[in-house]
Amino acid sequence: GENVEQHPSTLSVQEGDSAVIKCTYSDSASNYFPWYKQELGKRPQLIIDIRSNVGEKKDQRIAVTLNKTAKHFSLHITETQPEDSAVYFCAVTPDSWGKLQFGAGTQVVVTP
Amino acid sequence: DAGVTQSPTHLIKTRGQQVTLRCSPKSGHDTVSWYQQALGQGPQFIFQYYEEEERQRGNFPDRFSGHQFPNYSSELNVNALLLGDSALYLCASSKGVGYTFGSGTRLTVV
């Protein structure tokens, strides 16, 4: 089955710096790659997603890049703010309606 | 526009008991998926319901069962509870691309 590895497990950054989280996957049939942000005690919220026919997508301070050949995709957060502190999860699925296989999560801490 | 609502928010059960969790999908969504999230881990897929049928299932034992009603709402049932079933149970609804998650039910088995 699909295996998703997410690194790093924790990430501490100074406010204003950039944060990068990387995920690798094993199933070449995967074609939908969402990222979720989960604050303590709250539900996962979709922050950005990308499909396999696109190499990069950007939404304000957040961007996702996908390398299908190498089977990895990354989340980039620029100009980090304290409210970016949360756990971030990557996920993959071979079909946009199907089951999501999640990474183990990255705890991001942004210090003022 | 209501999002995904789950009930109850918290639940404490004893080993061996049975539990039923409920989920109302976001308006306009017709597909409901259930995930189990243990502390400090990513959500694990339990199963997905579409048109009142189980469409996909993850690696969970038969103690985990579900149902979807004609109004698209769904239930997750867990029988013979084990201590290891303690987790946050998340419901996610969708119609086509993208999921919306509910806030979850925190189940504690003692």
Short mmCIF file of C-alpha atoms in Angstrom, two decimals, chain A residues 12-16 82 85 109-112:
data_model
loop_
_atom_site.label_atom_id
_atom_site.label_comp_id
_atom_site.label_asym_id
_atom_site.label_seq_id
_atom_site.Cartn_x
_atom_site.Cartn_y
_atom_site.Cartn_z
CA SER A 12 11.16 25.83 14.91
CA VAL A 13 11.47 29.08 12.99
CA GLN A 14 11.82 32.75 13.82
CA GLU A 15 8.94 34.96 12.88
CA GLY A 16 9.47 36.24 9.36
CA PRO A 82 3.00 33.16 15.23
CA SER A 85 2.20 27.56 14.66
CA VAL A 109 6.60 26.51 16.14
CA VAL A 110 7.03 30.15 15.12
CA THR A 111 8.73 32.23 17.77
CA PRO A 112 8.31 36.02 17.83
#
